[in-house]
Amino acid sequence: MSIQSLAIAAARTPGYYQSSASSPSLEQNLARAPLRRVEAKEFLFAEGDTSSYVYRIETGAITLYRILRDGRRQVMGFAYPGDIVGLGIDDAHTMHAQAVKPTQVRCLSAASLRQSAVTDPALGLKLYEAMARELAAARDLMLTIGQRSAMERLASFLLALSQRNERNGQDASTVELPMTRTDIGDFLGLTIETVSRTFTRLKLMQLIELPHSNHVKLRDIGQLEELAEGG
Amino acid sequence: MSIQSLAIAAARTPGYYQSSASSPSLEQNLARAPLRRVEAKEFLFAEGDTSSYVYRIETGAITLYRILRDGRRQVMGFAYPGDIVGLGIDDAHTMHAQAVKPTQVRCLSAASLRQSAVTDPALGLKLYEAMARELAAARDLMLTIGQRSAMERLASFLLALSQRNERNGQDASTVELPMTRTDIGDFLGLTIETVSRTFTRLKLMQLIELPHSNHVKLRDIGQLEELAEGG
DNA sequence: CGGAACATTGACCCATGTCAAGTGTCGTGG
DNA sequence: CCACGACACTTGACATGGGTCAATGTTCCG
């Protein structure tokens, strides 16, 4: 499909838009955009906030989630440096965006983005592609939480992080987890206890090493992939 | 956000793009587009097929899904008349699209869509909005299958169909289910037995009537909403 | 009328949730 | 440098919602 052929480096990673080689006006806007610092556990924005800005992560990490009235929480994704958060068609944000560690973002005003969209015909397509990548990631996660077992879910999760490393030219078999077990559980639709036990089982199966609770070494990526796909 | 203000009738319904008042060139293309008939259970396209076309549903209904190697299936959404399916940034379709009953679609060639996108600066934004609505629907479903109980899931599902009726000026408390229990189960991450039992429980709780397995009457929408939100 | 496909119901089981101790690990203050 | 408290993680024992397997109903269409 022609529009698809315009896509650049379609990246499937949970819950974020990668800002790749963007239209000039978007890059220009981003370069000018003011930097904002968000401390660990601080909110970048909350569900319901007027969405006056779109943000690009420069350093750190952000959790994106929605909550039910009784407190149950679904983490929709994690945003890392390079990712853009806050895009959407609603006047208000539909998710909470909370830093998991000290984070810096560039703030793009919606008004300025509109300006660019009117003058730069390529920008609309860029936004389309960003949304399409987000959507692909959301559907990957739907498949995971709708159909996979706890072990398959955790394997999928680790592999997604590994693939992100690979795309960034880093070691695919060394995975850092900036988020807590609670975040991982709420992302995968599991409790922290199940996440913890499942890490232990993967360790006993020799598929991973866990020298530190936030530092995972993948010992057999092929077998993890088998596991994730229900082979 | 300015771009958001361009949105028309943002509709949150699982797994589809509503083609509302679209850019002229898109409407023109659709009017000219050839009609194709797809029989019940026939595929409109399969995962991996080259995505040369985008389709707008004219009559009938389509199931969109992905499958794991061992046959587990996640239904990502159902597409109804007015919905557009097949959009994406990949060269190949990432999902199966299978008719649940005899269906007619208009076929838009990707080449023609590209042509329009280049000449019509508004089209890019339309595609962006379509994707953003899809994404919102996908996230609603993520919250549902990641966090809700079987009864909450089924309540959410029925309410989503009810809201779709309302938007189309139809009776909000009468819901038709063109799809099978298997489709519903694979959509909500449940087995057909659980779906069936849960329908029975909702019936016993006087929240619905089930005069026919494909015909649901919502007796207390408010309480169903309470239930879905974990109240 | 007969048979195929779909839906419902029942009995039982198991993966994961819940509740409750522990066990690191880290940062702070003495 | 050590002691302490806070917090995150792990582990164990037990409960349970939903899955599995099997039988029975129901609808629809040839």
PDB file of N, CA and C in Angstrom, chain B residues 83-172:
ATOM      1  N   ASP B  83     -17.687   1.346   8.425  1.00  0.00           N
ATOM      2  CA  ASP B  83     -16.326   1.207   8.944  1.00  0.00           C
ATOM      3  C   ASP B  83     -15.337   0.959   7.806  1.00  0.00           C
ATOM      4  N   ILE B  84     -14.106   1.404   8.027  1.00  0.00           N
ATOM      5  CA  ILE B  84     -13.046   1.185   7.055  1.00  0.00           C
ATOM      6  C   ILE B  84     -12.032   0.214   7.644  1.00  0.00           C
ATOM      7  N   VAL B  85     -11.673  -0.803   6.900  1.00  0.00           N
ATOM      8  CA  VAL B  85     -10.698  -1.784   7.378  1.00  0.00           C
ATOM      9  C   VAL B  85      -9.543  -1.904   6.401  1.00  0.00           C
ATOM     10  N   GLY B  86      -8.398  -2.296   6.919  1.00  0.00           N
ATOM     11  CA  GLY B  86      -7.235  -2.540   6.080  1.00  0.00           C
ATOM     12  C   GLY B  86      -6.197  -1.442   6.113  1.00  0.00           C
ATOM     13  N   LEU B  87      -6.466  -0.361   6.853  1.00  0.00           N
ATOM     14  CA  LEU B  87      -5.477   0.699   6.978  1.00  0.00           C
ATOM     15  C   LEU B  87      -4.309   0.231   7.830  1.00  0.00           C
ATOM     16  N   GLY B  88      -3.129   0.728   7.526  1.00  0.00           N
ATOM     17  CA  GLY B  88      -1.962   0.382   8.320  1.00  0.00           C
ATOM     18  C   GLY B  88      -0.707   0.807   7.599  1.00  0.00           C
ATOM     19  N   ILE B  89       0.413   0.761   8.295  1.00  0.00           N
ATOM     20  CA  ILE B  89       1.642   1.216   7.668  1.00  0.00           C
ATOM     21  C   ILE B  89       2.473   0.078   7.100  1.00  0.00           C
ATOM     22  N   ASP B  90       2.028  -1.163   7.329  1.00  0.00           N
ATOM     23  CA  ASP B  90       2.814  -2.287   6.833  1.00  0.00           C
ATOM     24  C   ASP B  90       2.423  -2.627   5.406  1.00  0.00           C
ATOM     25  N   ASP B  91       3.333  -3.271   4.692  1.00  0.00           N
ATOM     26  CA  ASP B  91       3.060  -3.699   3.326  1.00  0.00           C
ATOM     27  C   ASP B  91       2.118  -4.892   3.300  1.00  0.00           C
ATOM     28  N   ALA B  92       2.040  -5.586   4.422  1.00  0.00           N
ATOM     29  CA  ALA B  92       1.162  -6.747   4.504  1.00  0.00           C
ATOM     30  C   ALA B  92       0.138  -6.518   5.611  1.00  0.00           C
ATOM     31  N   HIS B  93      -1.018  -7.124   5.461  1.00  0.00           N
ATOM     32  CA  HIS B  93      -2.031  -7.029   6.506  1.00  0.00           C
ATOM     33  C   HIS B  93      -1.535  -7.727   7.766  1.00  0.00           C
ATOM     34  N   THR B  94      -1.860  -7.175   8.902  1.00  0.00           N
ATOM     35  CA  THR B  94      -1.398  -7.744  10.173  1.00  0.00           C
ATOM     36  C   THR B  94      -2.502  -8.544  10.858  1.00  0.00           C
ATOM     37  N   MET B  95      -3.667  -8.628  10.229  1.00  0.00           N
ATOM     38  CA  MET B  95      -4.782  -9.358  10.825  1.00  0.00           C
ATOM     39  C   MET B  95      -5.536 -10.100   9.724  1.00  0.00           C
ATOM     40  N   HIS B  96      -6.326 -11.085  10.137  1.00  0.00           N
ATOM     41  CA  HIS B  96      -7.286 -11.714   9.253  1.00  0.00           C
ATOM     42  C   HIS B  96      -8.576 -10.908   9.282  1.00  0.00           C
ATOM     43  N   ALA B  97      -9.226 -10.792   8.149  1.00  0.00           N
ATOM     44  CA  ALA B  97     -10.538 -10.146   8.080  1.00  0.00           C
ATOM     45  C   ALA B  97     -11.497 -11.123   7.444  1.00  0.00           C
ATOM     46  N   GLN B  98     -12.448 -11.608   8.239  1.00  0.00           N
ATOM     47  CA  GLN B  98     -13.330 -12.685   7.796  1.00  0.00           C
ATOM     48  C   GLN B  98     -14.785 -12.267   8.000  1.00  0.00           C
ATOM     49  N   ALA B  99     -15.606 -12.476   6.981  1.00  0.00           N
ATOM     50  CA  ALA B  99     -17.013 -12.084   7.073  1.00  0.00           C
ATOM     51  C   ALA B  99     -17.766 -13.004   8.027  1.00  0.00           C
ATOM     52  N   VAL B 100     -18.617 -12.443   8.874  1.00  0.00           N
ATOM     53  CA  VAL B 100     -19.451 -13.273   9.739  1.00  0.00           C
ATOM     54  C   VAL B 100     -20.799 -13.542   9.078  1.00  0.00           C
ATOM     55  N   LYS B 101     -21.129 -12.753   8.075  1.00  0.00           N
ATOM     56  CA  LYS B 101     -22.326 -12.997   7.266  1.00  0.00           C
ATOM     57  C   LYS B 101     -22.088 -12.359   5.901  1.00  0.00           C
ATOM     58  N   PRO B 102     -22.942 -12.617   4.923  1.00  0.00           N
ATOM     59  CA  PRO B 102     -22.725 -12.048   3.595  1.00  0.00           C
ATOM     60  C   PRO B 102     -22.500 -10.542   3.698  1.00  0.00           C
ATOM     61  N   THR B 103     -21.465 -10.066   3.066  1.00  0.00           N
ATOM     62  CA  THR B 103     -21.010  -8.690   3.274  1.00  0.00           C
ATOM     63  C   THR B 103     -20.614  -8.062   1.946  1.00  0.00           C
ATOM     64  N   GLN B 104     -20.896  -6.771   1.816  1.00  0.00           N
ATOM     65  CA  GLN B 104     -20.454  -6.036   0.636  1.00  0.00           C
ATOM     66  C   GLN B 104     -19.500  -4.936   1.056  1.00  0.00           C
ATOM     67  N   VAL B 105     -18.418  -4.786   0.312  1.00  0.00           N
ATOM     68  CA  VAL B 105     -17.417  -3.762   0.635  1.00  0.00           C
ATOM     69  C   VAL B 105     -17.068  -2.978  -0.633  1.00  0.00           C
ATOM     70  N   ARG B 106     -16.654  -1.721  -0.410  1.00  0.00           N
ATOM     71  CA  ARG B 106     -16.074  -0.954  -1.516  1.00  0.00           C
ATOM     72  C   ARG B 106     -14.558  -1.039  -1.374  1.00  0.00           C
ATOM     73  N   CYS B 107     -13.896  -1.259  -2.510  1.00  0.00           N
ATOM     74  CA  CYS B 107     -12.450  -1.466  -2.492  1.00  0.00           C
ATOM     75  C   CYS B 107     -11.740  -0.211  -2.970  1.00  0.00           C
ATOM     76  N   LEU B 108     -10.893   0.338  -2.110  1.00  0.00           N
ATOM     77  CA  LEU B 108     -10.097   1.504  -2.456  1.00  0.00           C
ATOM     78  C   LEU B 108      -8.668   1.058  -2.675  1.00  0.00           C
ATOM     79  N   SER B 109      -8.155   1.267  -3.862  1.00  0.00           N
ATOM     80  CA  SER B 109      -6.776   0.832  -4.076  1.00  0.00           C
ATOM     81  C   SER B 109      -5.837   1.740  -3.299  1.00  0.00           C
ATOM     82  N   ALA B 110      -4.782   1.150  -2.812  1.00  0.00           N
ATOM     83  CA  ALA B 110      -3.804   1.911  -2.039  1.00  0.00           C
ATOM     84  C   ALA B 110      -3.188   3.000  -2.903  1.00  0.00           C
ATOM     85  N   ALA B 111      -2.960   2.672  -4.172  1.00  0.00           N
ATOM     86  CA  ALA B 111      -2.353   3.646  -5.080  1.00  0.00           C
ATOM     87  C   ALA B 111      -3.237   4.887  -5.178  1.00  0.00           C
ATOM     88  N   SER B 112      -4.531   4.637  -5.307  1.00  0.00           N
ATOM     89  CA  SER B 112      -5.448   5.765  -5.443  1.00  0.00           C
ATOM     90  C   SER B 112      -5.496   6.575  -4.148  1.00  0.00           C
ATOM     91  N   LEU B 113      -5.406   5.879  -3.025  1.00  0.00           N
ATOM     92  CA  LEU B 113      -5.427   6.582  -1.735  1.00  0.00           C
ATOM     93  C   LEU B 113      -4.174   7.442  -1.605  1.00  0.00           C
ATOM     94  N   ARG B 114      -3.046   6.883  -2.081  1.00  0.00           N
ATOM     95  CA  ARG B 114      -1.812   7.649  -2.029  1.00  0.00           C
ATOM     96  C   ARG B 114      -1.940   8.916  -2.864  1.00  0.00           C
ATOM     97  N   GLN B 115      -2.499   8.744  -4.040  1.00  0.00           N
ATOM     98  CA  GLN B 115      -2.703   9.883  -4.923  1.00  0.00           C
ATOM     99  C   GLN B 115      -3.458  10.985  -4.185  1.00  0.00           C
ATOM    100  N   SER B 116      -4.538  10.581  -3.548  1.00  0.00           N
ATOM    101  CA  SER B 116      -5.352  11.548  -2.835  1.00  0.00           C
ATOM    102  C   SER B 116      -4.566  12.203  -1.705  1.00  0.00           C
ATOM    103  N   ALA B 117      -3.775  11.395  -1.016  1.00  0.00           N
ATOM    104  CA  ALA B 117      -3.055  11.922   0.146  1.00  0.00           C
ATOM    105  C   ALA B 117      -2.062  12.999  -0.255  1.00  0.00           C
ATOM    106  N   VAL B 118      -1.507  12.827  -1.457  1.00  0.00           N
ATOM    107  CA  VAL B 118      -0.532  13.811  -1.921  1.00  0.00           C
ATOM    108  C   VAL B 118      -1.212  15.124  -2.304  1.00  0.00           C
ATOM    109  N   THR B 119      -2.376  15.021  -2.935  1.00  0.00           N
ATOM    110  CA  THR B 119      -3.040  16.231  -3.432  1.00  0.00           C
ATOM    111  C   THR B 119      -3.974  16.861  -2.408  1.00  0.00           C
ATOM    112  N   ASP B 120      -4.429  16.079  -1.447  1.00  0.00           N
ATOM    113  CA  ASP B 120      -5.406  16.588  -0.490  1.00  0.00           C
ATOM    114  C   ASP B 120      -4.775  16.659   0.903  1.00  0.00           C
ATOM    115  N   PRO B 121      -4.370  17.842   1.330  1.00  0.00           N
ATOM    116  CA  PRO B 121      -3.670  17.960   2.612  1.00  0.00           C
ATOM    117  C   PRO B 121      -4.524  17.545   3.807  1.00  0.00           C
ATOM    118  N   ALA B 122      -5.849  17.546   3.647  1.00  0.00           N
ATOM    119  CA  ALA B 122      -6.716  17.182   4.768  1.00  0.00           C
ATOM    120  C   ALA B 122      -6.777  15.675   4.955  1.00  0.00           C
ATOM    121  N   LEU B 123      -6.453  14.931   3.905  1.00  0.00           N
ATOM    122  CA  LEU B 123      -6.615  13.482   3.979  1.00  0.00           C
ATOM    123  C   LEU B 123      -5.686  12.855   5.018  1.00  0.00           C
ATOM    124  N   GLY B 124      -4.461  13.355   5.077  1.00  0.00           N
ATOM    125  CA  GLY B 124      -3.528  12.833   6.065  1.00  0.00           C
ATOM    126  C   GLY B 124      -4.103  12.939   7.467  1.00  0.00           C
ATOM    127  N   LEU B 125      -4.718  14.082   7.740  1.00  0.00           N
ATOM    128  CA  LEU B 125      -5.312  14.269   9.060  1.00  0.00           C
ATOM    129  C   LEU B 125      -6.510  13.356   9.272  1.00  0.00           C
ATOM    130  N   LYS B 126      -7.258  13.110   8.207  1.00  0.00           N
ATOM    131  CA  LYS B 126      -8.395  12.192   8.316  1.00  0.00           C
ATOM    132  C   LYS B 126      -7.901  10.801   8.684  1.00  0.00           C
ATOM    133  N   LEU B 127      -6.849  10.387   8.023  1.00  0.00           N
ATOM    134  CA  LEU B 127      -6.291   9.063   8.309  1.00  0.00           C
ATOM    135  C   LEU B 127      -5.783   9.020   9.739  1.00  0.00           C
ATOM    136  N   TYR B 128      -5.157  10.111  10.162  1.00  0.00           N
ATOM    137  CA  TYR B 128      -4.679  10.212  11.535  1.00  0.00           C
ATOM    138  C   TYR B 128      -5.830  10.053  12.521  1.00  0.00           C
ATOM    139  N   GLU B 129      -6.916  10.748  12.239  1.00  0.00           N
ATOM    140  CA  GLU B 129      -8.069  10.661  13.145  1.00  0.00           C
ATOM    141  C   GLU B 129      -8.659   9.256  13.165  1.00  0.00           C
ATOM    142  N   ALA B 130      -8.721   8.636  11.987  1.00  0.00           N
ATOM    143  CA  ALA B 130      -9.240   7.280  11.913  1.00  0.00           C
ATOM    144  C   ALA B 130      -8.399   6.348  12.783  1.00  0.00           C
ATOM    145  N   MET B 131      -7.093   6.486  12.686  1.00  0.00           N
ATOM    146  CA  MET B 131      -6.184   5.664  13.481  1.00  0.00           C
ATOM    147  C   MET B 131      -6.330   5.964  14.968  1.00  0.00           C
ATOM    148  N   ALA B 132      -6.481   7.249  15.289  1.00  0.00           N
ATOM    149  CA  ALA B 132      -6.603   7.625  16.694  1.00  0.00           C
ATOM    150  C   ALA B 132      -7.871   7.027  17.306  1.00  0.00           C
ATOM    151  N   ARG B 133      -8.944   6.977  16.535  1.00  0.00           N
ATOM    152  CA  ARG B 133     -10.177   6.371  17.044  1.00  0.00           C
ATOM    153  C   ARG B 133      -9.999   4.875  17.232  1.00  0.00           C
ATOM    154  N   GLU B 134      -9.362   4.246  16.265  1.00  0.00           N
ATOM    155  CA  GLU B 134      -9.045   2.824  16.379  1.00  0.00           C
ATOM    156  C   GLU B 134      -8.255   2.547  17.644  1.00  0.00           C
ATOM    157  N   LEU B 135      -7.276   3.422  17.866  1.00  0.00           N
ATOM    158  CA  LEU B 135      -6.394   3.245  19.010  1.00  0.00           C
ATOM    159  C   LEU B 135      -7.164   3.366  20.312  1.00  0.00           C
ATOM    160  N   ALA B 136      -8.058   4.335  20.378  1.00  0.00           N
ATOM    161  CA  ALA B 136      -8.874   4.505  21.585  1.00  0.00           C
ATOM    162  C   ALA B 136      -9.700   3.248  21.829  1.00  0.00           C
ATOM    163  N   ALA B 137     -10.255   2.682  20.751  1.00  0.00           N
ATOM    164  CA  ALA B 137     -11.047   1.465  20.883  1.00  0.00           C
ATOM    165  C   ALA B 137     -10.173   0.312  21.355  1.00  0.00           C
ATOM    166  N   ALA B 138      -8.975   0.202  20.791  1.00  0.00           N
ATOM    167  CA  ALA B 138      -8.066  -0.871  21.174  1.00  0.00           C
ATOM    168  C   ALA B 138      -7.709  -0.756  22.653  1.00  0.00           C
ATOM    169  N   ARG B 139      -7.547   0.457  23.139  1.00  0.00           N
ATOM    170  CA  ARG B 139      -7.180   0.642  24.547  1.00  0.00           C
ATOM    171  C   ARG B 139      -8.342   0.355  25.467  1.00  0.00           C
ATOM    172  N   ASP B 140      -9.540   0.692  25.031  1.00  0.00           N
ATOM    173  CA  ASP B 140     -10.711   0.308  25.814  1.00  0.00           C
ATOM    174  C   ASP B 140     -10.729  -1.204  25.999  1.00  0.00           C
ATOM    175  N   LEU B 141     -10.480  -1.907  24.900  1.00  0.00           N
ATOM    176  CA  LEU B 141     -10.514  -3.363  24.964  1.00  0.00           C
ATOM    177  C   LEU B 141      -9.378  -3.905  25.829  1.00  0.00           C
ATOM    178  N   MET B 142      -8.218  -3.251  25.779  1.00  0.00           N
ATOM    179  CA  MET B 142      -7.089  -3.670  26.619  1.00  0.00           C
ATOM    180  C   MET B 142      -7.458  -3.585  28.094  1.00  0.00           C
ATOM    181  N   LEU B 143      -8.097  -2.483  28.454  1.00  0.00           N
ATOM    182  CA  LEU B 143      -8.531  -2.313  29.839  1.00  0.00           C
ATOM    183  C   LEU B 143      -9.506  -3.426  30.216  1.00  0.00           C
ATOM    184  N   THR B 144     -10.400  -3.730  29.293  1.00  0.00           N
ATOM    185  CA  THR B 144     -11.413  -4.750  29.550  1.00  0.00           C
ATOM    186  C   THR B 144     -10.788  -6.120  29.746  1.00  0.00           C
ATOM    187  N   ILE B 145      -9.974  -6.555  28.807  1.00  0.00           N
ATOM    188  CA  ILE B 145      -9.468  -7.919  28.923  1.00  0.00           C
ATOM    189  C   ILE B 145      -8.338  -8.023  29.940  1.00  0.00           C
ATOM    190  N   GLY B 146      -7.655  -6.911  30.220  1.00  0.00           N
ATOM    191  CA  GLY B 146      -6.579  -6.984  31.196  1.00  0.00           C
ATOM    192  C   GLY B 146      -7.064  -6.954  32.637  1.00  0.00           C
ATOM    193  N   GLN B 147      -8.187  -6.310  32.890  1.00  0.00           N
ATOM    194  CA  GLN B 147      -8.564  -6.037  34.272  1.00  0.00           C
ATOM    195  C   GLN B 147      -9.950  -6.504  34.688  1.00  0.00           C
ATOM    196  N   ARG B 148     -10.855  -6.695  33.754  1.00  0.00           N
ATOM    197  CA  ARG B 148     -12.219  -6.950  34.191  1.00  0.00           C
ATOM    198  C   ARG B 148     -12.548  -8.439  34.301  1.00  0.00           C
ATOM    199  N   SER B 149     -13.522  -8.754  35.155  1.00  0.00           N
ATOM    200  CA  SER B 149     -14.033 -10.114  35.306  1.00  0.00           C
ATOM    201  C   SER B 149     -14.919 -10.458  34.110  1.00  0.00           C
ATOM    202  N   ALA B 150     -15.277 -11.739  34.020  1.00  0.00           N
ATOM    203  CA  ALA B 150     -16.100 -12.198  32.894  1.00  0.00           C
ATOM    204  C   ALA B 150     -17.397 -11.391  32.792  1.00  0.00           C
ATOM    205  N   MET B 151     -18.043 -11.159  33.927  1.00  0.00           N
ATOM    206  CA  MET B 151     -19.306 -10.432  33.867  1.00  0.00           C
ATOM    207  C   MET B 151     -19.105  -8.982  33.466  1.00  0.00           C
ATOM    208  N   GLU B 152     -18.064  -8.388  33.984  1.00  0.00           N
ATOM    209  CA  GLU B 152     -17.758  -7.011  33.604  1.00  0.00           C
ATOM    210  C   GLU B 152     -17.422  -6.914  32.115  1.00  0.00           C
ATOM    211  N   ARG B 153     -16.708  -7.913  31.617  1.00  0.00           N
ATOM    212  CA  ARG B 153     -16.357  -7.903  30.196  1.00  0.00           C
ATOM    213  C   ARG B 153     -17.595  -7.961  29.318  1.00  0.00           C
ATOM    214  N   LEU B 154     -18.487  -8.883  29.660  1.00  0.00           N
ATOM    215  CA  LEU B 154     -19.680  -9.033  28.830  1.00  0.00           C
ATOM    216  C   LEU B 154     -20.554  -7.780  28.928  1.00  0.00           C
ATOM    217  N   ALA B 155     -20.645  -7.204  30.112  1.00  0.00           N
ATOM    218  CA  ALA B 155     -21.412  -5.958  30.274  1.00  0.00           C
ATOM    219  C   ALA B 155     -20.805  -4.857  29.401  1.00  0.00           C
ATOM    220  N   SER B 156     -19.491  -4.708  29.437  1.00  0.00           N
ATOM    221  CA  SER B 156     -18.824  -3.697  28.601  1.00  0.00           C
ATOM    222  C   SER B 156     -19.129  -3.926  27.128  1.00  0.00           C
ATOM    223  N   PHE B 157     -19.060  -5.182  26.740  1.00  0.00           N
ATOM    224  CA  PHE B 157     -19.295  -5.538  25.347  1.00  0.00           C
ATOM    225  C   PHE B 157     -20.701  -5.140  24.901  1.00  0.00           C
ATOM    226  N   LEU B 158     -21.693  -5.512  25.712  1.00  0.00           N
ATOM    227  CA  LEU B 158     -23.076  -5.194  25.362  1.00  0.00           C
ATOM    228  C   LEU B 158     -23.296  -3.692  25.349  1.00  0.00           C
ATOM    229  N   LEU B 159     -22.679  -2.989  26.295  1.00  0.00           N
ATOM    230  CA  LEU B 159     -22.841  -1.537  26.344  1.00  0.00           C
ATOM    231  C   LEU B 159     -22.215  -0.870  25.123  1.00  0.00           C
ATOM    232  N   ALA B 160     -21.084  -1.392  24.664  1.00  0.00           N
ATOM    233  CA  ALA B 160     -20.444  -0.818  23.481  1.00  0.00           C
ATOM    234  C   ALA B 160     -21.371  -0.959  22.269  1.00  0.00           C
ATOM    235  N   LEU B 161     -22.012  -2.130  22.149  1.00  0.00           N
ATOM    236  CA  LEU B 161     -22.940  -2.328  21.037  1.00  0.00           C
ATOM    237  C   LEU B 161     -24.150  -1.414  21.183  1.00  0.00           C
ATOM    238  N   SER B 162     -24.610  -1.261  22.418  1.00  0.00           N
ATOM    239  CA  SER B 162     -25.740  -0.378  22.685  1.00  0.00           C
ATOM    240  C   SER B 162     -25.410   1.059  22.283  1.00  0.00           C
ATOM    241  N   GLN B 163     -24.196   1.494  22.631  1.00  0.00           N
ATOM    242  CA  GLN B 163     -23.791   2.865  22.300  1.00  0.00           C
ATOM    243  C   GLN B 163     -23.665   3.065  20.799  1.00  0.00           C
ATOM    244  N   ARG B 164     -23.221   2.032  20.115  1.00  0.00           N
ATOM    245  CA  ARG B 164     -23.160   2.108  18.658  1.00  0.00           C
ATOM    246  C   ARG B 164     -24.563   2.300  18.087  1.00  0.00           C
ATOM    247  N   ASN B 165     -25.514   1.534  18.602  1.00  0.00           N
ATOM    248  CA  ASN B 165     -26.901   1.716  18.173  1.00  0.00           C
ATOM    249  C   ASN B 165     -27.354   3.156  18.393  1.00  0.00           C
ATOM    250  N   GLU B 166     -27.058   3.661  19.576  1.00  0.00           N
ATOM    251  CA  GLU B 166     -27.492   5.015  19.930  1.00  0.00           C
ATOM    252  C   GLU B 166     -26.943   6.033  18.925  1.00  0.00           C
ATOM    253  N   ARG B 167     -25.675   5.885  18.609  1.00  0.00           N
ATOM    254  CA  ARG B 167     -25.069   6.817  17.649  1.00  0.00           C
ATOM    255  C   ARG B 167     -25.753   6.744  16.291  1.00  0.00           C
ATOM    256  N   ASN B 168     -26.240   5.559  15.944  1.00  0.00           N
ATOM    257  CA  ASN B 168     -26.893   5.397  14.651  1.00  0.00           C
ATOM    258  C   ASN B 168     -28.394   5.657  14.719  1.00  0.00           C
ATOM    259  N   GLY B 169     -28.843   6.218  15.844  1.00  0.00           N
ATOM    260  CA  GLY B 169     -30.251   6.548  15.977  1.00  0.00           C
ATOM    261  C   GLY B 169     -31.157   5.347  16.155  1.00  0.00           C
ATOM    262  N   GLN B 170     -30.558   4.213  16.610  1.00  0.00           N
ATOM    263  CA  GLN B 170     -31.373   3.024  16.852  1.00  0.00           C
ATOM    264  C   GLN B 170     -31.582   2.820  18.347  1.00  0.00           C
ATOM    265  N   ASP B 171     -32.447   1.869  18.659  1.00  0.00           N
ATOM    266  CA  ASP B 171     -32.787   1.593  20.054  1.00  0.00           C
ATOM    267  C   ASP B 171     -31.560   1.115  20.835  1.00  0.00           C
ATOM    268  N   ALA B 172     -31.224   1.851  21.891  1.00  0.00           N
ATOM    269  CA  ALA B 172     -30.022   1.531  22.656  1.00  0.00           C
ATOM    270  C   ALA B 172     -30.189   0.253  23.473  1.00  0.00           C
TER     271      ALA B 172
END
